[in-house]
Amino acid sequence: MEISLSDTTGSPLPNVEYKGAHQAFKDRWKDTDETMCRHSMSFHLQHSLRNEFFASYLYLLEKTPVVKLFAVTCEYIKGEKQFYNIAQQFYEDVTASEEGMLGDYVEICNVDLEGSRNFLKRFVGPGKAGTHCALDCGCGIGRVSKGVLLPVFEKMELADMMENFLLHAHEEYLGDDADRIETYYCFNLQEFTPPKKKYDVIWMQWVACHLTDKDLMNFLMRCKKSLRPNGVIIIKDNMARQGCKLDPIDGSISRHLDIMKCIIAKAGLEVLAVERQEGLPEVIMPVWMIAMK
């Protein structure tokens, strides 16, 4: 609100703006002189502005989450080594089975795979990504490879940090399709550099959440160099409804979709499409698919 005093000619009186404000608060400040009025009003205006600023800031932060990139993990957990160690210990106790891969939600398996197949179709075919070779990152026992990728691609490569998952995929789970797996990489993704210019599609499902912002950005940059012409990277993961949400049990961080897009942009990639996985129980955190190149 602006208060302006004028003389009879309509011209503003010099240096008297504070008097108008003083009149508005005369009941509170009736015993003060003009000097005290200026100081009192300055204090109250500053206090009000400060409160309004932080209220607006917190509102915007809630509506449009802003996270300091590259430090998000350490703000929740004391150091990256501990962050990655939690996930390592968690998956050592997970069984090499579909039940182990999906936890308490094994019933969503078919819905999840069907949504992934439909999303993938949008980016593979004439004038789009080829069907020569794909890489499944954080593959586990190869559930997505078996149900989504192997029916489309001639050859596959799988990467996961758990050796027992990869062995189960090769020896049992993938069956005859295991013959079309060229390489199994037993690596943490933060330490993995895929071969250059080799893949038509790089698929990352429920694994980006296990990387810090900086490591995710750097891995995406390495993946970009691994794509063949028209190749795409697809991330499918839990996305927090606001900000970031830490799961201290499995050592994962679910990010808001806007935060994920920001990391993707910093990696020098362009988002091609974003789609939410439908048909999941309401109690499950929203799952989104993002295609980029």
PDB file of N, CA and C in Angstrom, residues 8 30 53 69 167 176 246 261:
ATOM      1  N   THR A   8      -2.220  21.782  -1.619  1.00  0.00           N
ATOM      2  CA  THR A   8      -3.444  22.197  -2.318  1.00  0.00           C
ATOM      3  C   THR A   8      -3.274  22.240  -3.812  1.00  0.00           C
ATOM      4  N   LYS A  30       0.572   7.448  18.895  1.00  0.00           N
ATOM      5  CA  LYS A  30       0.125   8.831  19.107  1.00  0.00           C
ATOM      6  C   LYS A  30       1.056   9.643  20.010  1.00  0.00           C
ATOM      7  N   PHE A  53       8.178 -12.184   2.856  1.00  0.00           N
ATOM      8  CA  PHE A  53       9.153 -12.767   1.927  1.00  0.00           C
ATOM      9  C   PHE A  53       9.341 -14.256   2.206  1.00  0.00           C
ATOM     10  N   LEU A  69      21.379 -28.947  -6.112  1.00  0.00           N
ATOM     11  CA  LEU A  69      21.906 -30.125  -6.772  1.00  0.00           C
ATOM     12  C   LEU A  69      23.295 -30.451  -6.244  1.00  0.00           C
ATOM     13  N   LEU A 167      23.748 -63.791 -11.842  1.00  0.00           N
ATOM     14  CA  LEU A 167      23.891 -65.243 -12.007  1.00  0.00           C
ATOM     15  C   LEU A 167      22.521 -65.905 -12.137  1.00  0.00           C
ATOM     16  N   ASP A 176      16.167 -69.570 -22.323  1.00  0.00           N
ATOM     17  CA  ASP A 176      16.888 -69.586 -23.599  1.00  0.00           C
ATOM     18  C   ASP A 176      17.298 -68.190 -24.054  1.00  0.00           C
ATOM     19  N   LEU A 246      13.505 -39.446   1.224  1.00  0.00           N
ATOM     20  CA  LEU A 246      14.504 -40.468   1.505  1.00  0.00           C
ATOM     21  C   LEU A 246      13.858 -41.709   2.085  1.00  0.00           C
ATOM     22  N   LYS A 261      14.030 -33.633 -13.997  1.00  0.00           N
ATOM     23  CA  LYS A 261      14.214 -32.942 -15.272  1.00  0.00           C
ATOM     24  C   LYS A 261      15.409 -31.993 -15.222  1.00  0.00           C
TER      25      LYS A 261
END
